Every structure is written in structure tokens, then in C-alpha cells.
Short mmCIF file of C-alpha atoms in Angstrom, two decimals:
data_model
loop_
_atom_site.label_atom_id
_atom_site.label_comp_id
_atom_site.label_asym_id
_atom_site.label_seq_id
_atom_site.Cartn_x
_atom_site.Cartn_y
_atom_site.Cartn_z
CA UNK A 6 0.00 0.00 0.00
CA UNK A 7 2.45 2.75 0.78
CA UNK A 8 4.78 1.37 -1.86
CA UNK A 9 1.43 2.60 -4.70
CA UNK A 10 1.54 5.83 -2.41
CA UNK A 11 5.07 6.30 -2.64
CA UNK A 12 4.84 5.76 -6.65
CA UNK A 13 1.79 7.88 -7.20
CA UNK A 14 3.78 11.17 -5.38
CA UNK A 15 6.72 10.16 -7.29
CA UNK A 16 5.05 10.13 -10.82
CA UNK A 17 2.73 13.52 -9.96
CA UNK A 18 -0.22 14.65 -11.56
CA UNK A 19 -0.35 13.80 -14.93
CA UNK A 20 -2.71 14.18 -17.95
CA UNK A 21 -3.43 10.31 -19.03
CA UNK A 22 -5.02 11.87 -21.41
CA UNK A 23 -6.38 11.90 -25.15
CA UNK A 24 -6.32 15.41 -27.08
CA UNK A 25 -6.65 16.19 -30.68
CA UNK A 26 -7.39 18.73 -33.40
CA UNK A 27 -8.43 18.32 -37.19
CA UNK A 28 -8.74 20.93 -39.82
CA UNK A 29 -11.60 21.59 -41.58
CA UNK A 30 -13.17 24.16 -44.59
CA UNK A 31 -12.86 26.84 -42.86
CA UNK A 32 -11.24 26.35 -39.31
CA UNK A 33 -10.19 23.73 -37.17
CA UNK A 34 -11.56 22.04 -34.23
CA UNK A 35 -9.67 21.37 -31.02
CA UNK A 36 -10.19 18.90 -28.14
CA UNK A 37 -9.69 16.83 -25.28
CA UNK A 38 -10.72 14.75 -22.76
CA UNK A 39 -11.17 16.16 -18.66
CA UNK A 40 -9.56 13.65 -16.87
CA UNK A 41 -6.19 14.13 -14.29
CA UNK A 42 -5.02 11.61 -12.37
CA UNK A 43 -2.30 10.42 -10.30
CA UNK A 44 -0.37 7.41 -10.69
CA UNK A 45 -3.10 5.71 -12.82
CA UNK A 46 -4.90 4.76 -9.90
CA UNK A 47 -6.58 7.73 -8.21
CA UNK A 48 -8.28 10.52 -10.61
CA UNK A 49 -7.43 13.65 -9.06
CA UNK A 50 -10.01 15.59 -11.15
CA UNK A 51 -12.86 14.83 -13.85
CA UNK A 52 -13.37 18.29 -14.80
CA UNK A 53 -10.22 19.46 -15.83
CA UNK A 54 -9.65 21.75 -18.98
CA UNK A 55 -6.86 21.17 -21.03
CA UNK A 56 -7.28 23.16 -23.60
CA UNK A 57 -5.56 26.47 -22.96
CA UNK A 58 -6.21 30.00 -25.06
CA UNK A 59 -3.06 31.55 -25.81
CA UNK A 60 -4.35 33.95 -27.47
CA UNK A 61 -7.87 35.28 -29.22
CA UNK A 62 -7.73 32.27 -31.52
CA UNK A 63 -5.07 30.03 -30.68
CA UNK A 64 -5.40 27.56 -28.55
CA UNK A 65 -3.12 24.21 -27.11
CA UNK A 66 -3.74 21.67 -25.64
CA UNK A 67 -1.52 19.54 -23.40
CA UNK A 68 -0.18 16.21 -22.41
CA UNK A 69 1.98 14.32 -20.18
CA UNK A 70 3.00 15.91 -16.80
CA UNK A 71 0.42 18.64 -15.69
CA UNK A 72 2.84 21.13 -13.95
CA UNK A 73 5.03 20.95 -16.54
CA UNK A 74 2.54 22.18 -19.28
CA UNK A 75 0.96 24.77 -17.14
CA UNK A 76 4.22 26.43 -16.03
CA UNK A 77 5.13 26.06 -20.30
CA UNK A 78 1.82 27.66 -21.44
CA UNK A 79 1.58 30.18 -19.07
CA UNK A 80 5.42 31.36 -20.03
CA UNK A 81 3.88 31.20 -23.74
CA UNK A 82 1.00 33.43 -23.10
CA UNK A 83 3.41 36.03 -22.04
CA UNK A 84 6.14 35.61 -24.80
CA UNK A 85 2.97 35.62 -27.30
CA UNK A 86 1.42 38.69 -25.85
CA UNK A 87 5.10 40.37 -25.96
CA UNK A 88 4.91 39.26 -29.60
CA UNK A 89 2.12 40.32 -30.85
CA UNK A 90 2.02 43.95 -29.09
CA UNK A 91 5.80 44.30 -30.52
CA UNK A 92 4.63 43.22 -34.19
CA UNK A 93 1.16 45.26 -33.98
CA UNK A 94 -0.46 42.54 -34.97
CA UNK A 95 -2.22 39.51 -34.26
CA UNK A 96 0.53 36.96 -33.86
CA UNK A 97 0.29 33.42 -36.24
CA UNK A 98 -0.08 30.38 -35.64
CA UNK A 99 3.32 29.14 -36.07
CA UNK A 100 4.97 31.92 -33.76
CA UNK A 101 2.82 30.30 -30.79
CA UNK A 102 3.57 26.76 -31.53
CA UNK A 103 7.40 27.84 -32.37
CA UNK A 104 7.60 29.67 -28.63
CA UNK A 105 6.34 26.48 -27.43
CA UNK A 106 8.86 24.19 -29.28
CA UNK A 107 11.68 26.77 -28.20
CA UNK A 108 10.60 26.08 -24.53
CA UNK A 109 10.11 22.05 -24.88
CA UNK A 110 13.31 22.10 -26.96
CA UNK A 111 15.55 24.35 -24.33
CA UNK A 112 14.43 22.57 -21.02
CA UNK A 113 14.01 18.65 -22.77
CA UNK A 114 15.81 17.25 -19.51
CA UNK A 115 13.86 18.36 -17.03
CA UNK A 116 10.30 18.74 -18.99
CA UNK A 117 7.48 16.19 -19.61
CA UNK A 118 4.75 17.88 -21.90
CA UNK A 119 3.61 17.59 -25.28
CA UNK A 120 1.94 19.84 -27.32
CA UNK A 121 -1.06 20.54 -30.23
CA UNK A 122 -1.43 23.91 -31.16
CA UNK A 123 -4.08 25.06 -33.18
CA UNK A 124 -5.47 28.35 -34.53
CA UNK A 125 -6.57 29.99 -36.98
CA UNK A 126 -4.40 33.57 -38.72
CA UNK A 127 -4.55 35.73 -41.52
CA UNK A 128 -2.00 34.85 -43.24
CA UNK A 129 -2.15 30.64 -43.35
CA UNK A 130 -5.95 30.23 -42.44
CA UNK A 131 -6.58 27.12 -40.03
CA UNK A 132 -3.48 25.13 -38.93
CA UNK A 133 -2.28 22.60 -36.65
CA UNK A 134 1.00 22.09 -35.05
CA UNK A 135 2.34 18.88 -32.93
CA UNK A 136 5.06 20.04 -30.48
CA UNK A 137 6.34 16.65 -29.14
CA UNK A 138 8.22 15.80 -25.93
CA UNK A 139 11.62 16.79 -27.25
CA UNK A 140 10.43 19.69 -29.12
CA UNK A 141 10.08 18.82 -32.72
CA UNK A 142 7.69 21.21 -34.55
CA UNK A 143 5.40 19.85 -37.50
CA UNK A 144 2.32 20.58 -38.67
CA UNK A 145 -0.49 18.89 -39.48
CA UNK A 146 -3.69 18.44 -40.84
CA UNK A 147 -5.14 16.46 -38.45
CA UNK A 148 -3.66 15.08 -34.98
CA UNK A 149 -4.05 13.10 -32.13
CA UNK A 150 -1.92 12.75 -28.73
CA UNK A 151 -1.99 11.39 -25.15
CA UNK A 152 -1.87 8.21 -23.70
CA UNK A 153 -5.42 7.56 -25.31
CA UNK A 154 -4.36 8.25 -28.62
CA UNK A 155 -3.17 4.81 -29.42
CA UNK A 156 -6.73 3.44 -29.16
CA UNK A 157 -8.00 6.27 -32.14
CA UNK A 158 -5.02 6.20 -34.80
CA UNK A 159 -7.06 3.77 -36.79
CA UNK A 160 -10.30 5.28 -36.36
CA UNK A 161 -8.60 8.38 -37.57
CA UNK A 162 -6.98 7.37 -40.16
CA UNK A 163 -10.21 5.89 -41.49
CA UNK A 164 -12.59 8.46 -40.98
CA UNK A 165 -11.15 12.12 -41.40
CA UNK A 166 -11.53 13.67 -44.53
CA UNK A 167 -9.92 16.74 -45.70
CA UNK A 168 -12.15 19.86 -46.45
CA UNK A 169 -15.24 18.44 -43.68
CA UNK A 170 -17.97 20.72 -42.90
CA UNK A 171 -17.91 22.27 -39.12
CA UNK A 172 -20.53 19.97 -38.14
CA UNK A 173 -18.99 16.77 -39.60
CA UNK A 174 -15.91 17.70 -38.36
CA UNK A 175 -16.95 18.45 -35.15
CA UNK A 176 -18.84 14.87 -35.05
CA UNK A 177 -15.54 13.47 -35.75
CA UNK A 178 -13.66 14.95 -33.13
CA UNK A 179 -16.64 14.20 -30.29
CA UNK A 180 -16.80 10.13 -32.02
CA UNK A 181 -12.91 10.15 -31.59
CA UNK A 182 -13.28 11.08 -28.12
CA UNK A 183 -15.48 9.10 -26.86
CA UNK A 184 -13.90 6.06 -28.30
CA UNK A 185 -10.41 6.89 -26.73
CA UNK A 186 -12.25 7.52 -23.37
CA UNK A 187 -14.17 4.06 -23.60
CA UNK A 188 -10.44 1.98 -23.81
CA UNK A 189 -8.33 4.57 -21.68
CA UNK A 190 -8.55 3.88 -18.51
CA UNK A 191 -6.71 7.22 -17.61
CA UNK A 192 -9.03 9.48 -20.18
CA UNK A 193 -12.38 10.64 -19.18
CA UNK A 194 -15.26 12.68 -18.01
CA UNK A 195 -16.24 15.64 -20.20
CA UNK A 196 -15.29 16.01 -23.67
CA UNK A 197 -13.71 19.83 -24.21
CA UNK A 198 -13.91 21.07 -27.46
CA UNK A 199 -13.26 24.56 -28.93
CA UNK A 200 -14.22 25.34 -32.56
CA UNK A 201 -11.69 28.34 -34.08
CA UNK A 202 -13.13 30.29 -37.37
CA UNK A 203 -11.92 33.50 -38.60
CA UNK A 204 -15.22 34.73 -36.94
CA UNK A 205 -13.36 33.57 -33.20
CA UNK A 206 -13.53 30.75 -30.93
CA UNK A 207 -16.60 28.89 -29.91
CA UNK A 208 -16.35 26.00 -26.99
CA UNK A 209 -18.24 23.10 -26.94
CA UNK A 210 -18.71 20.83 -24.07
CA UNK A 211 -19.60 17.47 -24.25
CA UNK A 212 -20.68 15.83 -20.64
CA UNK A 213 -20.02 12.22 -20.30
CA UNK A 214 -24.17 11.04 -20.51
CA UNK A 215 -24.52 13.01 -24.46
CA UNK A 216 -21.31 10.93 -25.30
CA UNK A 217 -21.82 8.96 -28.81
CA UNK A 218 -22.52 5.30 -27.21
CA UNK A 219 -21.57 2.36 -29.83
CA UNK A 220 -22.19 -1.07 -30.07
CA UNK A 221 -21.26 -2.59 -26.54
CA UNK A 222 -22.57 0.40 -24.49
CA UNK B 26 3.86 -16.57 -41.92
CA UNK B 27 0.34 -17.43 -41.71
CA UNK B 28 -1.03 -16.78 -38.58
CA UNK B 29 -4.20 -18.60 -38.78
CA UNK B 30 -3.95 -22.06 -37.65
CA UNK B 31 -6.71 -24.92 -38.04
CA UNK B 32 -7.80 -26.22 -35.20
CA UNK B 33 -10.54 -28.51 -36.75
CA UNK B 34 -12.84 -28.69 -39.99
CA UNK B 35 -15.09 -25.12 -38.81
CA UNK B 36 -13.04 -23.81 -35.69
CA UNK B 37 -10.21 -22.07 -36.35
CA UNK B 38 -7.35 -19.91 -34.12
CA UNK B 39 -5.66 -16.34 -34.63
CA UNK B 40 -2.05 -16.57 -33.24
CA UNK B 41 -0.33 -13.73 -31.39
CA UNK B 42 2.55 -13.35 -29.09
CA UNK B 43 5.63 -15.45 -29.30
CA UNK B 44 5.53 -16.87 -32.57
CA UNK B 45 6.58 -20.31 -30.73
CA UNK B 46 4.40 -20.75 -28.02
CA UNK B 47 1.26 -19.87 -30.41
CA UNK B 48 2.11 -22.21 -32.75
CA UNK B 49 2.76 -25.04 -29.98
CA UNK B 50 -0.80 -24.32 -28.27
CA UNK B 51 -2.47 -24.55 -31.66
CA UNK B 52 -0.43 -28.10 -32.02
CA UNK B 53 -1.19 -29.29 -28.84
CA UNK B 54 -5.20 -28.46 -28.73
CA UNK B 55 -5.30 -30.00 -32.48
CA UNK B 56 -4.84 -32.82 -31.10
CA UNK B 57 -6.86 -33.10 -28.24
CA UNK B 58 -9.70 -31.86 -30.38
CA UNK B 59 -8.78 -34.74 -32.66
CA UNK B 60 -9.40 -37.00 -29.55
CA UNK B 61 -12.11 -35.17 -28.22
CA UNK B 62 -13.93 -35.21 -31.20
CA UNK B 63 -14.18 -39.33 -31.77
CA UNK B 64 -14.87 -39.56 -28.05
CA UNK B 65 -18.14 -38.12 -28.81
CA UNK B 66 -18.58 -39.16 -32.27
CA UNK B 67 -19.49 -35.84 -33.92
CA UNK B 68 -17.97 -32.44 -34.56
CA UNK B 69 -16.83 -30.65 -31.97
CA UNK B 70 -18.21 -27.32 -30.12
CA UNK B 71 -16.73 -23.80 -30.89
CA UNK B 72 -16.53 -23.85 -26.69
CA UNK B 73 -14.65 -26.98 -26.32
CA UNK B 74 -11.90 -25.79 -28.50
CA UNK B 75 -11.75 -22.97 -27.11
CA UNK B 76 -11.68 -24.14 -23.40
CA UNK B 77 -8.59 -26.08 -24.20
CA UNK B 78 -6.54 -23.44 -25.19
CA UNK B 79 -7.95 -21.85 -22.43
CA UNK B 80 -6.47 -24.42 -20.22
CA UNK B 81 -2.94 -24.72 -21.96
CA UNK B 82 -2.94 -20.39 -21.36
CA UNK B 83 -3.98 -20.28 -18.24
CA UNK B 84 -1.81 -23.62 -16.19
CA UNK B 85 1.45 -22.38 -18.25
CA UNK B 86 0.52 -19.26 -17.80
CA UNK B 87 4.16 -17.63 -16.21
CA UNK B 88 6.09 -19.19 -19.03
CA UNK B 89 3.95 -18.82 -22.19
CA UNK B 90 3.54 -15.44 -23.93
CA UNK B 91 0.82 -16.20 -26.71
CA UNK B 92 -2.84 -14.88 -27.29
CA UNK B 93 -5.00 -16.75 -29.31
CA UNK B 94 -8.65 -16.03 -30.36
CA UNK B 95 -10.41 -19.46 -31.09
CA UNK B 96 -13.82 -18.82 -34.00
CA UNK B 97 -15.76 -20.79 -35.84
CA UNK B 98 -19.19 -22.58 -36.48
CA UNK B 99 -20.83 -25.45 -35.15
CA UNK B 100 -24.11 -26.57 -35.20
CA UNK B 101 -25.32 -25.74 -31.52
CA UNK B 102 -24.81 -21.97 -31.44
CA UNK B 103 -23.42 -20.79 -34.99
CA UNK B 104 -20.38 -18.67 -35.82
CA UNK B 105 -18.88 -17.92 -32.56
CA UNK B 106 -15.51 -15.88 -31.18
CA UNK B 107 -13.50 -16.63 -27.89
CA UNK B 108 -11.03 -14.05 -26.77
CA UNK B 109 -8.23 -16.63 -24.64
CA UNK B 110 -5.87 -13.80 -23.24
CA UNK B 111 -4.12 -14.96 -20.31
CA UNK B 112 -6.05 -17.61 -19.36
CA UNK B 113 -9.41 -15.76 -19.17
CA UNK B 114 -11.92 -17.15 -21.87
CA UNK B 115 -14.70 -15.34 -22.80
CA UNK B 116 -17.31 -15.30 -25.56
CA UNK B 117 -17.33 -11.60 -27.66
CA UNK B 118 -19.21 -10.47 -30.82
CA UNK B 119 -15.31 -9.80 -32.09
CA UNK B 120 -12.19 -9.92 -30.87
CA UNK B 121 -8.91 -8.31 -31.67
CA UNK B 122 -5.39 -9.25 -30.14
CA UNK B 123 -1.69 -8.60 -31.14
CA UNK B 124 0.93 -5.46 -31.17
CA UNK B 125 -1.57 -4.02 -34.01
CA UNK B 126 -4.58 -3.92 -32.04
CA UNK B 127 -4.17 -0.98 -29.64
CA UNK B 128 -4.46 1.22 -33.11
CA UNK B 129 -7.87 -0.29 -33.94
CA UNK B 130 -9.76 -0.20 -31.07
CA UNK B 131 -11.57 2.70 -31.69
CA UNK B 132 -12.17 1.68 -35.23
CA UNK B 133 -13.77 -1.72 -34.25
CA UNK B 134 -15.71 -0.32 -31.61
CA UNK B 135 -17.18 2.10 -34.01
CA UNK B 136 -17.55 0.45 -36.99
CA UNK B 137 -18.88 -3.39 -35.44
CA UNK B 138 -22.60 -3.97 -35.94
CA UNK B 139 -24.59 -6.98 -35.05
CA UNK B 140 -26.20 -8.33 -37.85
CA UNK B 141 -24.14 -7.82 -40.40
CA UNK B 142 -23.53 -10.23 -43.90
CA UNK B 143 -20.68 -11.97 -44.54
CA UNK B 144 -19.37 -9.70 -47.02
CA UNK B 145 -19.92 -6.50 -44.89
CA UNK B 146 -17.84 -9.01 -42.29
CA UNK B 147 -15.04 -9.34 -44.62
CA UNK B 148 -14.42 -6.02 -45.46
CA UNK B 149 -14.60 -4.70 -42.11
CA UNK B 150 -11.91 -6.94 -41.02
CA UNK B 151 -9.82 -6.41 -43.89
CA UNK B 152 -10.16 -2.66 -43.06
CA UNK B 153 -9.69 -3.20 -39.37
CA UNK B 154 -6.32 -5.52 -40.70
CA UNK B 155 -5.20 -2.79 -43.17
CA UNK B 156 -5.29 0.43 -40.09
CA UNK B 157 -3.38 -1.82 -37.77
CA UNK B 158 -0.74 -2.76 -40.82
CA UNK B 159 -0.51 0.52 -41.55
CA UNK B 160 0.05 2.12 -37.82
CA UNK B 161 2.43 -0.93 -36.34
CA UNK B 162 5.71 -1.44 -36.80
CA UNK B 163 5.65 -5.02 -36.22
CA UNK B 164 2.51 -5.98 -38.57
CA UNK B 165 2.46 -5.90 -42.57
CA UNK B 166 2.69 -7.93 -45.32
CA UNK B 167 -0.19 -9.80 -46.56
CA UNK B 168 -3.80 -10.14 -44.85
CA UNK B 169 -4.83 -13.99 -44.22
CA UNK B 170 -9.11 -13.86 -43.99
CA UNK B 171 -10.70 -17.59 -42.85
CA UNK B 172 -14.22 -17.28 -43.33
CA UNK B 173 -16.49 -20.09 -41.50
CA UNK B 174 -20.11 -21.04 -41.89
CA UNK B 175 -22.75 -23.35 -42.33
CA UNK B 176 -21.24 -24.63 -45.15
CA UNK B 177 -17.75 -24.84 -45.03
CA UNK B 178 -14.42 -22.94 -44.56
CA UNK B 179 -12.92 -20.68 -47.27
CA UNK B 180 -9.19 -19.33 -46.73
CA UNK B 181 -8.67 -16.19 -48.30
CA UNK B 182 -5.23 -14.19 -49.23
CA UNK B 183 -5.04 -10.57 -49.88
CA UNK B 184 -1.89 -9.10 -50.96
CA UNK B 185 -0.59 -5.99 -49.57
CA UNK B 186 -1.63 -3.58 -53.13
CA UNK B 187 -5.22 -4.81 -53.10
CA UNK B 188 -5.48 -3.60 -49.41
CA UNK B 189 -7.76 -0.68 -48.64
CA UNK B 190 -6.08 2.39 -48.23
CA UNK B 191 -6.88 5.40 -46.12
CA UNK B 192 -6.06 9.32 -45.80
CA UNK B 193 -1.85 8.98 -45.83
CA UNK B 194 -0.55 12.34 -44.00
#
């Protein structure tokens, strides 16, 4: 017993977790899963929001170790802000996911966070950028991380189409979910979602009983 | 390599783990199917099959490393799956096992339906088969497909250009 104790302070809070983002005509959809918990064994919170504004319409989401990606995001918001009121403009979508890569890249020893950045500028239109744990930068049209990701990369790779409506999209992202929640036992609870348009940022939230239910449920 | 071994006319097993021990299990409850099955003088039951391997998994359990899911037809209950992993055995609608599988969970959970024909079967397990191939490392190749019913067994190969494919980033 204290030996799981012992292992769960150890390994800190982490997002188990299952976040992605997919581009669409028009803007891309963001989203994750609520779930934090500790050691795989105790979930320290069901309602947790991982996916962070950075700015009017970029957003990230995060995975792996929780502190770590706050303390990252929040040093991000700041750079970004810097950024933009230096440029007099609204910053891209690549500057926020490059600050983020320069900060994952820099500190790779003593960091544990991954990154999906997605927004939506003047200049590119929607994008998506994967910052992984060492801090390689690529973008994407469509991606998925977080422990629960494993469960999804064929479901993904059959079902998203390039150029989806919102609501299709949207559907997608929501299905994905919910099937990565159903086999992970460390993703869960409320499904976050935030749609980003050139019109702005709407968020959705799923809760766990409007979840898409398939065949054994 | 063929991963689909016969374990009697309409039952057949999916091997998975250490190519070894599989293939040794699959030996090994051959034959005592082949026993079993002139004991009682008539084809054996989807079950009984898989019970055996069942057994074999779950006494040798700390030295094998295999996974095999036991299917196929008999007269009593129809086409039927058993999932064997670690010496648990239960009945499922489908079952998937293997490196490849963590990929295509969500897929299978989505896409299964009960109900559906043999050829809406067949493609959504060579779909299912193509994902995984495409995601794992340690999967590829060709696709085996045994397809068992009512009236016999049919072995299918499909080669690795007449797979499905899907949105390549």
C-alpha cells in the first residue's frame, strides 16, 4: 500500500489523457478529454480543462505531466502577448507553436509535456502544429496525442476527410473522443472542445451522458 | 507466416505473441480436439476448443507469452468468437489481439454492428487488418481472412496492393 503511495507522489499529476485537433473548410476544431489523475490509480479531477487559449484564436492543448505544461503555457502566453504587441499585430499560428517548441526544446531534460497547437491567422488560415516531448515542430492536418491516442489512430486514419464541414468535423472529433475515453482507462469525463473560425472561438462541451454510445454500451 | 492455424474442420485460431508458443498451443489443442472429437462421435463445439486453449494459457501461464482467439461454427450456437488472453476465456461479438490492435480499437468499436452479412464481415476486417498494418511497426505484409459457416471454410489471401487504403498524411 504505501509502496502505490510512494509511486503515485513520485510520478505527480499527470494528464493520461487523449487530445486532438483536425482541420476543416474553414477552421479547425480542437479537443480533449477532462480527466487528471495520479499514478493511474486515483483521478485527481474529472473536470479538468486542457485546452488552454493563448491567445484570441489560438489555442493548445496539453499532455503528459500537468505542472510541466501549465508552467510552459503560461510562459507562452506572455512571450505571445510580448509578440504580438511588438509586431502590432495579431501573432500566427506558427509563432505560438514555435515559442512552445523553443521552450520544450531548451528545457528537454527536465520537462514532460507535449503539445497541439491550433489556430486559426490571416496569413495561413486554419493550422495545426504537434510540439512533441523533445520539441520537434510539425504541422499537421489532423492530430491526435496522449496516452489515449493509441486506441484512435485507426479510427482516424479511417474516418477524417480533408475539407469536412464544421458539423462533420466536429462529429468526428466528439466520435474520436469518446472512443479513446471508452479503452483509456486514464481518459475521461467531459469532452472539451473549442471550434476556431476567422469569426473567433466557440467551446463546446460534451458531458459524459450526451457521449456517442456504440455497439457494446 | 500465416497466422491462422486450423484447429478442426469449422473452428479455427488467430495466433499472437511469441511466434513459438502460439504455434505449440495450436499443435497441442489440435490434437486433443482430434481426440475429443471421436470420443463423442461428432464435430466438436466452438466452446470446447476454445476451453482447451484456455487451459494450456492459463496452467502455463508464467512461461507462455501467446494470445490466441479461437472462431468458428458449429451446429449448436453458430459462428462464434473466444477471446483466450491470459487464461481468461470469454465469448465476444469480435475480438482483436496482437501489437496491431491498440491502433484499432476505436475503429472496431465504431464500426462493429450486429447483424451484419458476410461480405460486410469481410471487409470490415480487412479494413480493421489494413489500419493496424498501416500504424504498427511489427505488422504488414499480406492479410490472411478464414471465413467459416454453415457450409464450409474458405481461406482467403489478400496481398498488400489490393489492401484498402486510407487518408496517408
Amino acid at each position: 500500500m504505501e509502496k502505490r503511495c510512494a509511486d503515485a507522489r513520485v510520478k505527480g499529476v499527470s494528464t493520461g489523457t487523449t487530445i486532438l485537433a483536425a482541420i476543416f473548410d474553414g477552421g479547425v476544431v480542437i479537443g480533449s478529454d477532462s480527466r487528471a489523475s495520479m499514478g493511474g490509480e486515483y483521478v485527481s479531477s474529472k473536470t479538468i480543462n486542457k485546452v488552454i487559449q493563448v491567445h484570441d484564436r489560438i489555442f493548445c492543448c496539453m499532455a503528459g505531466s500537468l505542472a510541466d505544461a501549465q508552467a510552459v503555457t503560461k510562459a507562452a502566453k506572455f512571450h505571445l502577448s510580448f509578440h504580438s504587441v511588438q509586431m502590432e499585430t495579431p501573432p500566427l499560428v506558427v509563432a505560438a507553436a514555435s515559442i512552445l517548441r523553443e521552450l520544450c526544446y531548451k528545457n528537454k531534460e527536465e520537462l514532460q509535456a507535449g503539445f497541439i497547437t491550433a489556430g486559426w491567422d490571416k496569413k495561413k488560415g486554419p493550422q495545426v502544429y504537434v510540439v512533441s516531448l523533445g520539441g520537434m515542430l510539425i504541422s499537421q492536418p489532423v492530430t491526435i496525442g496522449g496516452s489515449g491516442s493509441t486506441y484512435i489512430y485507426g479510427y482516424v486514419d479511417a474516418k477524417y476527410k480533408p475539407n469536412m464541414s464544421r458539423d462533420e468535423c466536429l462529429q468526428f472529433a466528439t466520435n474520436a473522443l469518446a472512443l479513446a475515453m471508452g479503452r483509456d482507462n486514464v481518459s475521461g469525463g467531459v469532452a472539451h472542445l473549442v471550434v476556431i473560425t476567422e469569426t473567433g472561438a466557440e467551446h463546446v462541451v460534451v458531458p459524459g451522458d450526451k457521449l456517442p454510445k456504440f455497439h457494446d454500451e | 507466416m500465416n497466422k491462422l492455424s486450423p484447429l478442426h474442420d469449422k473452428i479455427y485460431c488467430a495466433l499472437s505473441g511469441s511466434a513459438a508458443d502460439a504455434q505449440t498451443i495450436a499443435e497441442i489443442v489440435n490434437y486433443q480436439l482430434d481426440v475429443h472429437s471421436t470420443e463423442i462421435g461428432e464435430d466438436p463445439q466452438v466452446r470446447s476448443a476454445a476451453t482447451l486453449v484456455r487451459n494450456i494459457s492459463y496452467k502455463y501461464k508464467e512461461e507462455l507469452s501467446a494470445h490466441l482467439i479461437v472462431a468458428g461454427w458449429d451446429r449448436r450456437d453458430g459462428g462464434q468468437v473466444f477471446a483466450t488472453l491470459n487464461g481468461l476465456l470469454t465469448r465476444q461479438p469480435f475480438a482483436i489481439g496482437g501489437s496491431g490492435s491498440s491502433y484499432v480499437y476505436g475503429f472496431v468499436d465504431a464500426e462493429y454492428r450486429r447483424g451484419m452479412s458476410k461480405e460486410e464481415c469481410q471487409q470490415f476486417v480487412v479494413n480493421t487488418l489494413s489500419l493496424a498494418m498501416n500504424r504498427d511497426g511489427s505488422s504488414g505484409g499480406v492479410a490472411y481472412i478464414v471465413t467459416i459457416d454453415e457450409q464450409g471454410t474458405e481461406e482467403k489471401v489478400i496481398l498488400g496492393n489490393d489492401l484498402p487504403t486510407f487518408v496517408d498524411q
